[in-house]
Amino acid sequence: PGVPSPARSVCFGLSQEVLGEDKLMAILKERELKIYWGTATTGKPHVAYFVPMSKIADFLKAGCEVTILFADLHAYLDNMKAPWELLELRTRYYEHVIKAMLESIGVPLEKLKFVRGTDYQLSKEYTLDVYRLSSVVTQHDAKKAGAEVVKQVEHPLLSGLLYPGLQALDEEYLKVDAQFGGVDQRKIFTFAEKYLPSLGYAKRIHLMNPMVPGLTGSKMSSSEEDSKIDLLDRKEDVKKKLKKAFCEPGNVENNGVLSFIKHVLFPLKSEFVVLREEKWGGNKTYTAYEALEKDFAEQVVHPGDLKNSVEVALNKLLDPIREKFNCPELKKLSSAAYPTPSKAKPGEKGTKNSEPEDVVPSRLDIRVGKVISVEKHPDADSLYVEKIDVGEAEPRTVVSGLVHFVPKEQLQDRLVVLLCNLKPQKMRGVESQGMVLCASSVGEPRQVEPLDPPAGCCAGERVYVEGYEGGEPDDELKPKKKVFEKLQADFHISEDCVAQWKQRNFLTKLGTVSCKSLKGGSIS
């Protein structure tokens, strides 16, 4: 009672969580809410940014005062994701692309306030508050607060521990009532609630939106190329990434394509049209996401039709942004802010000056696969023919020479690591569409063990080499160039049974790839 219904419905319409509900209700009885959303200017913004953008549109419609913070200093503090020499360029890029996103969904920019972190974070007052905060915050609390946001490395820099404190202080210096962000920010929000009062500042309200799973099933991330679609990706790139996206028939768990429809397309359009040929039932319009999910779970909607429909809807959103950036000034800004690895400046993540461009591990399309079936090859006693799910519409047929090393029942239903972009080739009459990567012993008798992804991985999840998270895999490795063979020469198993390339671990989002026991072995 007494609370304006538009503001109330917007604030509590977030599907995740509100911290400080009583204070929120009290403010809304008196005046409009002052709220801010911040983004660190690191990797290129991707399509999941439409989730907060659509909610910002809702806040404005409800009469809230909204500030958007381009957190440039945070980008540098987060393990130097944005090198100092690129900070200004990336901040300008973010300003242009975020404004283009907002315009593409009809948000009036004149109602928004845009602020850069360095506009006030280098002031004497703010710097003194950073010191004051550092005198009361424990190292444990600072590390815990940034665990979901700040890049976690074995030997963290002090800058990453400062990150949560700065984000807390931003609430005071931007003079807002509330901060809005993804649910991955929750630990920083509770950190701010705990420590701001120790400096004599008010505890703020915190509103959270859900995180959109990436196309591989894990969180959509700027640092994992296959998990995201960039705002400036070409239409052919959108098609290629959606084609690779994890979208198993009937599976609604960790389905990045369905999640994108739920969290991005439905909130923006209030409906979604599945496009399909008349012989498969024709087009169908859904006005409730739950109905679409039910039909997909019951396999009424095919993954291929779902992906094609998302492609059409997504390109309609991206076209105005592409058009705006199709001018010499913004093209130059984009290439300067995000130089290709061969042109990257010192300190820029992904620069590998010692490695020729044609043999970087990111060119390999390695994924987690689940073995659906295993049969003996009809014409070869040493070969298995497996059906392996790698997150595509249909499982792949893979021929492996594992009969003498791994019992059939040990392969059935297990997770494996599959190289997916070798050129398909026939092995004794059966076409093999991938290679199961295995550890091999050095001495005799020869022992072979399939590599093991971390527990909890999903079929289709990307496997990458540490430090080479970015980069787009080749569609198909050309046999004459021997890219895989050159990289494979430096594959090995560590003394801890971890798969490595030049002492860099094979990883998924959930941890390292390993084998059971063949320490010091090779990988083939």
Coordinates of C-alpha atoms in Angstrom, one line a residue:
P1 CA 0.0 0.0 0.0
G2 CA 1.3 3.5 -0.9
V3 CA 4.0 2.1 -3.1
P4 CA 3.8 3.1 -6.9
S5 CA 2.9 -0.2 -8.7
P6 CA 5.2 0.3 -11.7
A7 CA 8.3 0.7 -9.5
R8 CA 7.3 -2.1 -7.2
S9 CA 6.6 -4.5 -10.0
V10 CA 9.9 -3.7 -11.8
C11 CA 12.0 -4.1 -8.6
F12 CA 10.4 -7.3 -7.5
G13 CA 10.0 -8.6 -11.0
L14 CA 13.6 -9.7 -10.9
S15 CA 13.6 -13.4 -10.9
Q16 CA 16.6 -13.8 -8.6
E17 CA 16.8 -11.7 -5.4
V18 CA 16.4 -8.4 -3.7
L19 CA 18.5 -7.5 -0.7
G20 CA 17.1 -4.7 1.5
E21 CA 13.4 -5.1 0.7
D22 CA 12.1 -3.1 3.6
K23 CA 14.3 -0.1 2.8
L24 CA 13.2 -0.3 -0.8
M25 CA 9.5 -0.2 0.1
A26 CA 10.1 2.7 2.5
I27 CA 11.9 4.8 -0.3
L28 CA 9.2 4.0 -2.9
K29 CA 6.6 5.4 -0.5
E30 CA 8.4 8.8 -0.4
R31 CA 10.1 9.2 -3.9
E32 CA 11.5 7.6 -6.9
L33 CA 14.4 5.2 -6.5
K34 CA 18.0 6.2 -7.5
I35 CA 19.8 3.2 -8.9
Y36 CA 23.0 2.4 -10.8
W37 CA 24.3 -0.4 -13.0
G38 CA 28.1 -0.7 -13.6
T39 CA 30.2 -2.6 -16.1
A40 CA 33.9 -3.1 -16.1
T41 CA 35.3 -2.2 -19.5
T42 CA 37.1 -5.5 -20.2
G43 CA 36.2 -7.9 -23.0
K44 CA 33.8 -6.9 -25.8
P45 CA 30.1 -6.8 -24.5
H46 CA 28.1 -9.7 -25.8
V47 CA 24.4 -10.4 -26.3
A48 CA 23.8 -11.4 -22.6
Y49 CA 24.1 -7.6 -21.9
F50 CA 20.6 -7.3 -23.2
V51 CA 19.4 -8.7 -19.9
P52 CA 20.4 -5.7 -17.8
M53 CA 19.6 -3.3 -20.7
S54 CA 16.0 -4.5 -20.8
K55 CA 15.7 -4.1 -17.0
I56 CA 17.2 -0.6 -17.2
A57 CA 14.5 0.2 -19.7
D58 CA 11.9 -1.1 -17.2
F59 CA 13.5 1.0 -14.4
L60 CA 13.2 4.2 -16.5
K61 CA 9.5 3.4 -17.4
A62 CA 8.8 3.1 -13.7
G63 CA 10.3 6.6 -13.0
C64 CA 13.6 5.5 -11.4
E65 CA 16.7 7.7 -11.8
V66 CA 19.3 5.4 -13.5
T67 CA 23.1 5.9 -13.7
I68 CA 25.3 3.7 -15.8
L69 CA 28.9 3.4 -14.6
F70 CA 31.7 2.5 -17.0
A71 CA 34.1 1.0 -14.4
D72 CA 37.3 1.6 -16.3
L73 CA 39.6 1.4 -13.2
H74 CA 37.9 -1.9 -12.1
A75 CA 38.8 -3.3 -15.5
Y76 CA 42.5 -2.7 -14.8
L77 CA 42.3 -4.0 -11.3
D78 CA 40.8 -7.3 -12.3
N79 CA 44.0 -9.1 -13.2
M80 CA 44.8 -6.4 -15.8
K81 CA 42.0 -7.6 -18.1
A82 CA 42.2 -4.2 -19.7
P83 CA 45.9 -3.0 -19.9
W84 CA 46.4 0.6 -18.9
E85 CA 47.4 1.7 -22.4
L86 CA 44.0 0.4 -23.8
L87 CA 41.8 1.6 -20.9
E88 CA 40.7 4.8 -22.5
L89 CA 40.0 3.1 -25.9
R90 CA 38.0 0.3 -24.3
T91 CA 35.9 2.7 -22.2
R92 CA 35.0 4.7 -25.3
Y93 CA 34.1 1.5 -27.1
Y94 CA 31.8 0.5 -24.2
E95 CA 30.2 3.9 -24.2
H96 CA 29.3 3.6 -27.9
V97 CA 28.2 0.0 -27.9
I98 CA 26.1 0.2 -24.7
K99 CA 24.3 3.3 -26.0
A100 CA 23.7 1.5 -29.3
M101 CA 22.2 -1.4 -27.4
L102 CA 19.9 0.8 -25.5
E103 CA 18.8 2.6 -28.6
S104 CA 18.2 -0.7 -30.4
I105 CA 15.5 -1.6 -27.7
G106 CA 14.0 1.9 -27.6
V107 CA 15.5 3.4 -24.4
P108 CA 15.7 7.2 -24.4
L109 CA 19.4 8.0 -23.6
E110 CA 18.5 11.5 -22.4
K111 CA 16.9 10.0 -19.3
L112 CA 20.1 8.2 -18.3
K113 CA 23.2 9.5 -16.6
F114 CA 26.6 8.1 -17.8
V115 CA 29.7 8.2 -15.6
R116 CA 33.2 6.9 -15.9
G117 CA 34.9 5.5 -12.8
T118 CA 38.0 7.5 -13.2
D119 CA 35.9 10.7 -13.2
Y120 CA 35.8 10.4 -9.4
Q121 CA 37.8 7.3 -8.3
L122 CA 41.1 9.2 -8.5
S123 CA 40.0 12.0 -6.3
K124 CA 41.6 12.7 -2.9
E125 CA 38.4 11.9 -1.0
Y126 CA 37.8 8.6 -2.8
T127 CA 41.4 7.5 -2.4
L128 CA 41.4 8.2 1.3
D129 CA 38.2 6.1 1.6
V130 CA 40.0 3.2 -0.2
Y131 CA 42.7 3.4 2.5
R132 CA 40.1 3.6 5.3
L133 CA 38.3 0.6 3.9
S134 CA 41.5 -1.4 3.6
S135 CA 42.2 -0.8 7.3
V136 CA 39.0 -2.7 8.3
V137 CA 38.5 -5.3 5.6
T138 CA 40.2 -8.7 6.0
Q139 CA 42.1 -10.4 3.2
H140 CA 39.7 -13.3 3.6
D141 CA 36.6 -11.2 3.1
A142 CA 38.0 -9.3 0.1
K143 CA 39.0 -12.5 -1.7
K144 CA 35.6 -14.2 -0.9
A145 CA 33.7 -11.1 -2.1
G146 CA 35.4 -11.2 -5.5
A147 CA 35.3 -14.9 -6.0
E148 CA 32.6 -14.9 -8.6
V149 CA 33.6 -11.8 -10.5
V150 CA 37.4 -11.2 -10.2
K151 CA 39.5 -13.6 -12.2
Q152 CA 40.8 -16.3 -9.9
V153 CA 44.5 -17.3 -10.4
E154 CA 47.0 -19.3 -8.3
H155 CA 48.9 -16.2 -7.2
P156 CA 46.4 -13.3 -7.1
L157 CA 47.5 -9.7 -7.4
L158 CA 46.7 -7.2 -4.6
S159 CA 44.7 -5.2 -7.2
G160 CA 42.0 -8.0 -7.3
L161 CA 41.5 -7.7 -3.5
L162 CA 40.8 -4.0 -3.9
Y163 CA 38.1 -4.5 -6.5
P164 CA 35.2 -5.3 -4.1
G165 CA 36.0 -2.3 -1.9
L166 CA 35.9 0.1 -4.8
Q167 CA 32.6 -1.3 -6.0
A168 CA 31.2 -0.8 -2.5
L169 CA 32.4 2.8 -2.4
D170 CA 30.9 3.5 -5.8
E171 CA 27.4 3.3 -4.1
E172 CA 28.3 6.2 -1.8
Y173 CA 30.1 8.4 -4.4
L174 CA 27.3 7.9 -7.0
K175 CA 24.8 9.0 -4.3
V176 CA 22.3 6.1 -5.1
D177 CA 19.8 4.2 -3.1
A178 CA 20.5 0.9 -4.9
Q179 CA 22.9 -1.1 -7.1
F180 CA 21.6 -3.4 -9.8
G181 CA 23.7 -6.3 -11.1
G182 CA 23.9 -10.0 -12.0
V183 CA 23.4 -12.7 -9.3
D184 CA 27.2 -13.4 -9.6
Q185 CA 27.7 -10.0 -7.8
R186 CA 25.9 -11.2 -4.7
K187 CA 29.1 -11.7 -2.6
I188 CA 30.2 -8.1 -3.5
F189 CA 26.8 -6.8 -2.6
T190 CA 26.8 -8.5 0.9
F191 CA 30.4 -7.2 1.3
A192 CA 29.2 -3.7 0.7
E193 CA 26.4 -4.1 3.2
K194 CA 28.8 -5.2 5.8
Y195 CA 31.6 -2.7 5.4
L196 CA 30.1 0.6 4.2
P197 CA 28.5 1.3 7.6
S198 CA 32.0 0.9 9.2
L199 CA 32.9 4.1 7.3
G200 CA 29.8 5.9 8.4
Y201 CA 28.0 5.4 5.1
A202 CA 24.5 4.0 4.6
K203 CA 23.8 0.4 3.6
R204 CA 22.3 0.3 0.1
I205 CA 19.7 -1.9 -1.6
H206 CA 20.8 -4.6 -4.0
L207 CA 18.8 -5.9 -6.9
M208 CA 19.9 -8.9 -9.0
N209 CA 19.1 -10.3 -12.4
P210 CA 19.8 -13.9 -13.5
M211 CA 23.0 -14.9 -15.3
V212 CA 22.5 -16.1 -18.9
P213 CA 24.2 -19.4 -19.5
G214 CA 26.6 -19.4 -22.4
L215 CA 26.1 -21.3 -25.6
T216 CA 28.2 -24.1 -24.2
G217 CA 26.0 -24.4 -21.1
S218 CA 28.2 -22.5 -18.7
K219 CA 28.1 -18.7 -17.9
M220 CA 28.3 -16.5 -21.0
S221 CA 31.7 -15.0 -20.7
S222 CA 33.7 -12.4 -22.7
S223 CA 36.8 -14.6 -22.2
E224 CA 35.3 -17.8 -23.6
E225 CA 34.8 -17.3 -27.3
D226 CA 32.5 -20.2 -28.0
S227 CA 30.1 -19.4 -25.1
K228 CA 29.1 -15.9 -26.4
I229 CA 27.8 -14.0 -29.4
D230 CA 29.4 -10.5 -29.7
L231 CA 27.2 -7.5 -30.4
L232 CA 29.2 -6.9 -33.7
D233 CA 29.4 -10.5 -34.8
R234 CA 28.6 -10.9 -38.5
K235 CA 25.4 -12.8 -39.4
E236 CA 27.5 -15.8 -40.6
D237 CA 29.4 -15.8 -37.2
V238 CA 26.0 -15.8 -35.4
K239 CA 24.9 -18.8 -37.5
K240 CA 28.2 -20.7 -36.9
K241 CA 28.1 -20.1 -33.1
L242 CA 24.5 -21.1 -32.8
K243 CA 25.1 -24.2 -34.9
K244 CA 27.8 -25.3 -32.3
A245 CA 25.6 -24.4 -29.3
F246 CA 24.6 -27.0 -26.8
C247 CA 20.9 -27.8 -27.4
E248 CA 20.3 -31.5 -26.8
P249 CA 16.8 -32.6 -27.9
G250 CA 14.4 -32.6 -24.9
N251 CA 17.1 -31.3 -22.5
V252 CA 16.1 -28.0 -20.8
E253 CA 19.0 -28.0 -18.3
N254 CA 22.1 -25.9 -19.1
N255 CA 20.6 -25.2 -22.5
G256 CA 22.1 -21.9 -23.5
V257 CA 19.8 -21.4 -26.5
L258 CA 16.6 -21.8 -24.4
S259 CA 18.1 -19.6 -21.6
F260 CA 18.7 -16.8 -24.1
I261 CA 15.1 -16.9 -25.3
K262 CA 13.9 -16.9 -21.7
H263 CA 16.1 -14.1 -20.3
V264 CA 16.6 -11.9 -23.4
L265 CA 14.1 -12.4 -26.2
F266 CA 10.9 -12.9 -24.1
P267 CA 11.5 -9.8 -21.8
L268 CA 12.2 -7.6 -24.9
K269 CA 9.4 -8.9 -27.2
S270 CA 6.9 -10.6 -24.9
E271 CA 6.7 -13.4 -27.5
F272 CA 8.8 -15.8 -29.5
V273 CA 8.1 -17.3 -32.9
V274 CA 9.4 -20.7 -33.8
L275 CA 10.0 -20.8 -37.5
R276 CA 9.6 -24.1 -39.3
E277 CA 8.4 -25.6 -42.5
E278 CA 4.7 -26.5 -43.0
K279 CA 5.5 -30.2 -43.1
W280 CA 6.8 -29.9 -39.5
G281 CA 3.8 -28.0 -38.3
G282 CA 4.5 -24.5 -39.6
N283 CA 5.4 -21.4 -37.5
K284 CA 4.2 -21.3 -33.9
T285 CA 4.0 -18.2 -31.7
Y286 CA 4.6 -18.5 -28.0
T287 CA 3.4 -15.8 -25.6
A288 CA 4.7 -17.6 -22.5
Y289 CA 8.2 -19.1 -22.1
E290 CA 6.9 -22.0 -20.0
A291 CA 4.9 -23.3 -23.0
L292 CA 7.9 -23.2 -25.2
E293 CA 10.1 -25.0 -22.6
K294 CA 7.4 -27.7 -22.2
D295 CA 7.2 -28.3 -26.0
F296 CA 11.0 -28.5 -26.2
A297 CA 11.2 -30.9 -23.3
E298 CA 8.5 -33.1 -25.0
Q299 CA 10.5 -32.8 -28.3
V300 CA 7.6 -31.0 -30.1
V301 CA 10.2 -28.3 -31.0
H302 CA 13.4 -29.5 -32.7
P303 CA 16.8 -28.0 -31.7
G304 CA 17.5 -27.0 -35.3
D305 CA 14.2 -25.0 -35.6
L306 CA 14.9 -23.4 -32.2
K307 CA 18.4 -22.3 -33.3
N308 CA 17.2 -21.0 -36.6
S309 CA 14.5 -19.0 -34.9
V310 CA 16.9 -17.5 -32.4
E311 CA 19.2 -16.6 -35.2
V312 CA 16.5 -14.5 -37.0
A313 CA 15.3 -12.8 -33.8
L314 CA 18.8 -12.0 -32.6
N315 CA 19.9 -10.5 -35.9
K316 CA 17.0 -8.1 -35.7
L317 CA 18.4 -6.9 -32.4
L318 CA 21.9 -6.7 -33.7
D319 CA 21.3 -5.0 -37.0
P320 CA 21.0 -1.5 -35.7
I321 CA 24.2 -1.9 -33.6
R322 CA 26.1 -3.3 -36.6
E323 CA 24.9 -0.4 -38.7
K324 CA 26.0 2.2 -36.2
F325 CA 29.5 0.7 -36.0
N326 CA 29.7 0.5 -39.8
C327 CA 31.5 3.8 -40.0
P328 CA 35.3 4.5 -40.3
E329 CA 35.5 6.2 -36.9
L330 CA 33.9 3.4 -34.9
K331 CA 35.6 0.6 -37.0
K332 CA 39.0 2.2 -36.1
L333 CA 38.0 2.5 -32.4
S334 CA 37.0 -1.2 -32.3
S335 CA 40.2 -2.5 -33.8
A336 CA 42.3 -0.2 -31.6
A337 CA 40.5 -1.1 -28.4
Y338 CA 40.7 -4.8 -29.2
P339 CA 43.8 -5.4 -31.4
T340 CA 44.3 -8.9 -32.8
P341 CA 46.8 -11.0 -30.8
S342 CA 49.6 -10.4 -33.4
K343 CA 49.2 -6.6 -32.9
A344 CA 48.4 -6.6 -29.2
K345 CA 50.4 -4.3 -27.0
P346 CA 52.7 -5.6 -24.2
G347 CA 50.7 -7.0 -21.3
E348 CA 47.5 -7.6 -23.4
K349 CA 46.0 -11.0 -22.6
G350 CA 46.3 -13.4 -25.4
T351 CA 49.5 -12.0 -26.8
K352 CA 51.8 -14.9 -27.7
N353 CA 54.7 -13.3 -29.6
S354 CA 56.8 -16.5 -29.3
E355 CA 54.1 -18.6 -31.0
P356 CA 53.4 -18.5 -34.7
E357 CA 49.8 -17.6 -35.2
D358 CA 49.0 -20.8 -37.1
V359 CA 49.8 -23.2 -34.2
V360 CA 47.9 -21.7 -31.2
P361 CA 45.8 -24.2 -29.2
S362 CA 42.7 -22.1 -29.5
R363 CA 42.4 -23.3 -33.1
L364 CA 41.5 -26.8 -31.8
D365 CA 37.7 -27.4 -31.3
I366 CA 38.0 -29.6 -28.2
R367 CA 34.8 -30.4 -26.3
V368 CA 33.4 -32.5 -23.5
G369 CA 31.5 -35.5 -25.0
K370 CA 29.3 -38.1 -23.5
V371 CA 29.5 -41.6 -25.0
I372 CA 25.9 -42.7 -25.8
S373 CA 26.7 -46.1 -27.3
V374 CA 29.7 -48.3 -28.0
E375 CA 29.9 -51.2 -30.5
K376 CA 32.7 -53.2 -32.0
H377 CA 33.6 -52.2 -35.6
P378 CA 32.1 -54.7 -38.0
D379 CA 35.3 -55.0 -40.0
A380 CA 38.1 -54.3 -37.5
D381 CA 38.8 -56.2 -34.2
S382 CA 40.8 -53.4 -32.6
L383 CA 38.2 -50.6 -33.2
Y384 CA 35.1 -49.3 -31.5
V385 CA 32.4 -47.3 -33.2
E386 CA 30.9 -44.9 -30.7
K387 CA 28.0 -42.4 -30.7
I388 CA 29.2 -39.4 -28.8
D389 CA 27.0 -36.4 -27.7
V390 CA 28.9 -33.1 -28.0
G391 CA 26.0 -30.8 -27.6
E392 CA 24.8 -30.8 -31.2
A393 CA 21.4 -31.8 -32.6
E394 CA 22.7 -35.3 -33.3
P395 CA 25.5 -37.3 -31.7
R396 CA 28.7 -37.8 -33.7
T397 CA 30.0 -41.2 -34.9
V398 CA 33.6 -41.7 -33.8
V399 CA 35.9 -44.6 -34.5
S400 CA 38.5 -45.3 -31.7
G401 CA 41.3 -47.9 -31.5
L402 CA 40.6 -48.6 -27.8
V403 CA 39.3 -52.2 -27.9
H404 CA 42.6 -53.7 -26.4
F405 CA 42.9 -50.9 -23.8
V406 CA 39.4 -49.9 -22.4
P407 CA 36.5 -52.4 -21.9
K408 CA 33.3 -51.5 -23.6
E409 CA 31.4 -51.1 -20.4
Q410 CA 33.9 -48.5 -19.1
L411 CA 33.3 -46.3 -22.1
Q412 CA 29.5 -46.5 -22.1
D413 CA 27.9 -43.3 -20.6
R414 CA 31.3 -41.8 -19.6
L415 CA 32.4 -38.3 -20.3
V416 CA 35.3 -38.0 -22.7
V417 CA 37.4 -35.2 -24.4
L418 CA 36.8 -35.1 -28.1
L419 CA 38.7 -33.2 -30.8
C420 CA 35.8 -32.1 -33.1
N421 CA 37.3 -30.2 -36.0
L422 CA 39.5 -32.8 -37.7
K423 CA 38.5 -33.6 -41.2
P424 CA 36.1 -36.6 -41.1
Q425 CA 37.7 -39.7 -42.5
K426 CA 36.7 -43.3 -43.1
M427 CA 38.2 -45.9 -40.9
R428 CA 37.6 -49.4 -42.4
G429 CA 34.5 -48.1 -44.1
V430 CA 33.0 -46.1 -41.2
E431 CA 33.3 -42.3 -41.2
S432 CA 34.8 -41.0 -38.0
Q433 CA 33.7 -37.4 -37.0
G434 CA 36.2 -36.8 -34.2
M435 CA 39.0 -38.1 -32.1
V436 CA 38.7 -39.2 -28.4
L437 CA 41.8 -37.8 -26.7
C438 CA 43.7 -40.3 -24.5
A439 CA 46.7 -40.5 -22.3
S440 CA 49.3 -43.1 -23.3
S441 CA 52.1 -44.6 -21.3
V442 CA 55.7 -44.1 -22.4
G443 CA 57.1 -47.6 -21.9
E444 CA 55.9 -51.1 -22.6
P445 CA 53.5 -52.7 -22.2
R446 CA 51.5 -49.8 -23.7
Q447 CA 48.6 -48.5 -21.5
V448 CA 45.9 -46.1 -22.7
E449 CA 43.4 -44.1 -20.7
P450 CA 40.7 -41.6 -22.1
L451 CA 41.2 -38.1 -20.7
D452 CA 38.7 -37.2 -18.0
P453 CA 36.9 -33.8 -17.9
P454 CA 36.1 -32.5 -14.4
A455 CA 33.0 -34.0 -12.7
G456 CA 29.8 -32.1 -13.5
C457 CA 30.7 -31.0 -17.0
C458 CA 28.1 -31.0 -19.7
A459 CA 28.3 -32.5 -23.2
G460 CA 29.4 -29.8 -25.6
E461 CA 31.3 -27.7 -23.0
R462 CA 34.5 -26.2 -24.4
V463 CA 37.9 -27.5 -23.4
Y464 CA 40.7 -25.0 -23.8
V465 CA 44.4 -24.6 -22.9
E466 CA 45.2 -22.2 -20.0
G467 CA 45.9 -18.7 -21.4
Y468 CA 44.2 -19.5 -24.7
E469 CA 40.6 -19.1 -23.7
G470 CA 39.9 -16.6 -26.5
G471 CA 40.1 -17.2 -30.2
E472 CA 37.8 -19.0 -32.6
P473 CA 38.6 -22.7 -33.5
D474 CA 39.0 -23.5 -37.1
D475 CA 35.8 -24.9 -38.8
E476 CA 38.0 -27.7 -40.0
L477 CA 41.7 -28.4 -39.6
K478 CA 43.4 -28.7 -43.0
P479 CA 45.4 -32.0 -43.0
K480 CA 48.2 -30.4 -45.1
K481 CA 48.9 -27.7 -42.5
K482 CA 49.3 -30.3 -39.7
V483 CA 48.1 -27.8 -37.1
F484 CA 47.0 -30.6 -34.7
E485 CA 50.2 -32.6 -35.2
K486 CA 52.4 -29.5 -34.4
L487 CA 50.4 -28.8 -31.2
Q488 CA 50.3 -32.5 -30.2
A489 CA 54.1 -32.7 -30.1
D490 CA 53.9 -30.6 -26.9
F491 CA 50.9 -32.4 -25.3
H492 CA 51.8 -34.4 -22.2
I493 CA 50.5 -35.6 -18.8
S494 CA 52.0 -33.9 -15.8
E495 CA 53.2 -35.7 -12.6
D496 CA 49.8 -34.8 -11.2
C497 CA 48.1 -36.6 -14.1
V498 CA 46.9 -33.3 -15.6
A499 CA 46.7 -32.9 -19.3
Q500 CA 49.0 -30.1 -20.5
W501 CA 50.4 -28.3 -23.6
K502 CA 53.8 -26.7 -22.9
Q503 CA 53.1 -26.9 -19.1
R504 CA 49.7 -25.1 -19.5
N505 CA 46.7 -27.1 -18.3
F506 CA 43.8 -28.3 -20.3
L507 CA 40.8 -26.7 -18.6
T508 CA 37.0 -26.4 -18.7
K509 CA 35.0 -23.9 -16.6
L510 CA 34.9 -26.5 -13.8
G511 CA 38.6 -27.2 -13.6
T512 CA 41.5 -29.3 -15.1
V513 CA 41.3 -32.2 -17.5
S514 CA 43.2 -35.2 -16.2
C515 CA 43.7 -39.0 -16.6
K516 CA 43.5 -41.7 -14.0
S517 CA 47.2 -42.8 -13.6
L518 CA 49.5 -42.3 -16.5
K519 CA 51.7 -39.5 -15.2
G520 CA 54.4 -38.4 -17.6
G521 CA 52.6 -39.9 -20.5
S522 CA 51.8 -38.5 -23.9
I523 CA 48.4 -37.5 -25.4
S524 CA 47.0 -38.8 -28.7

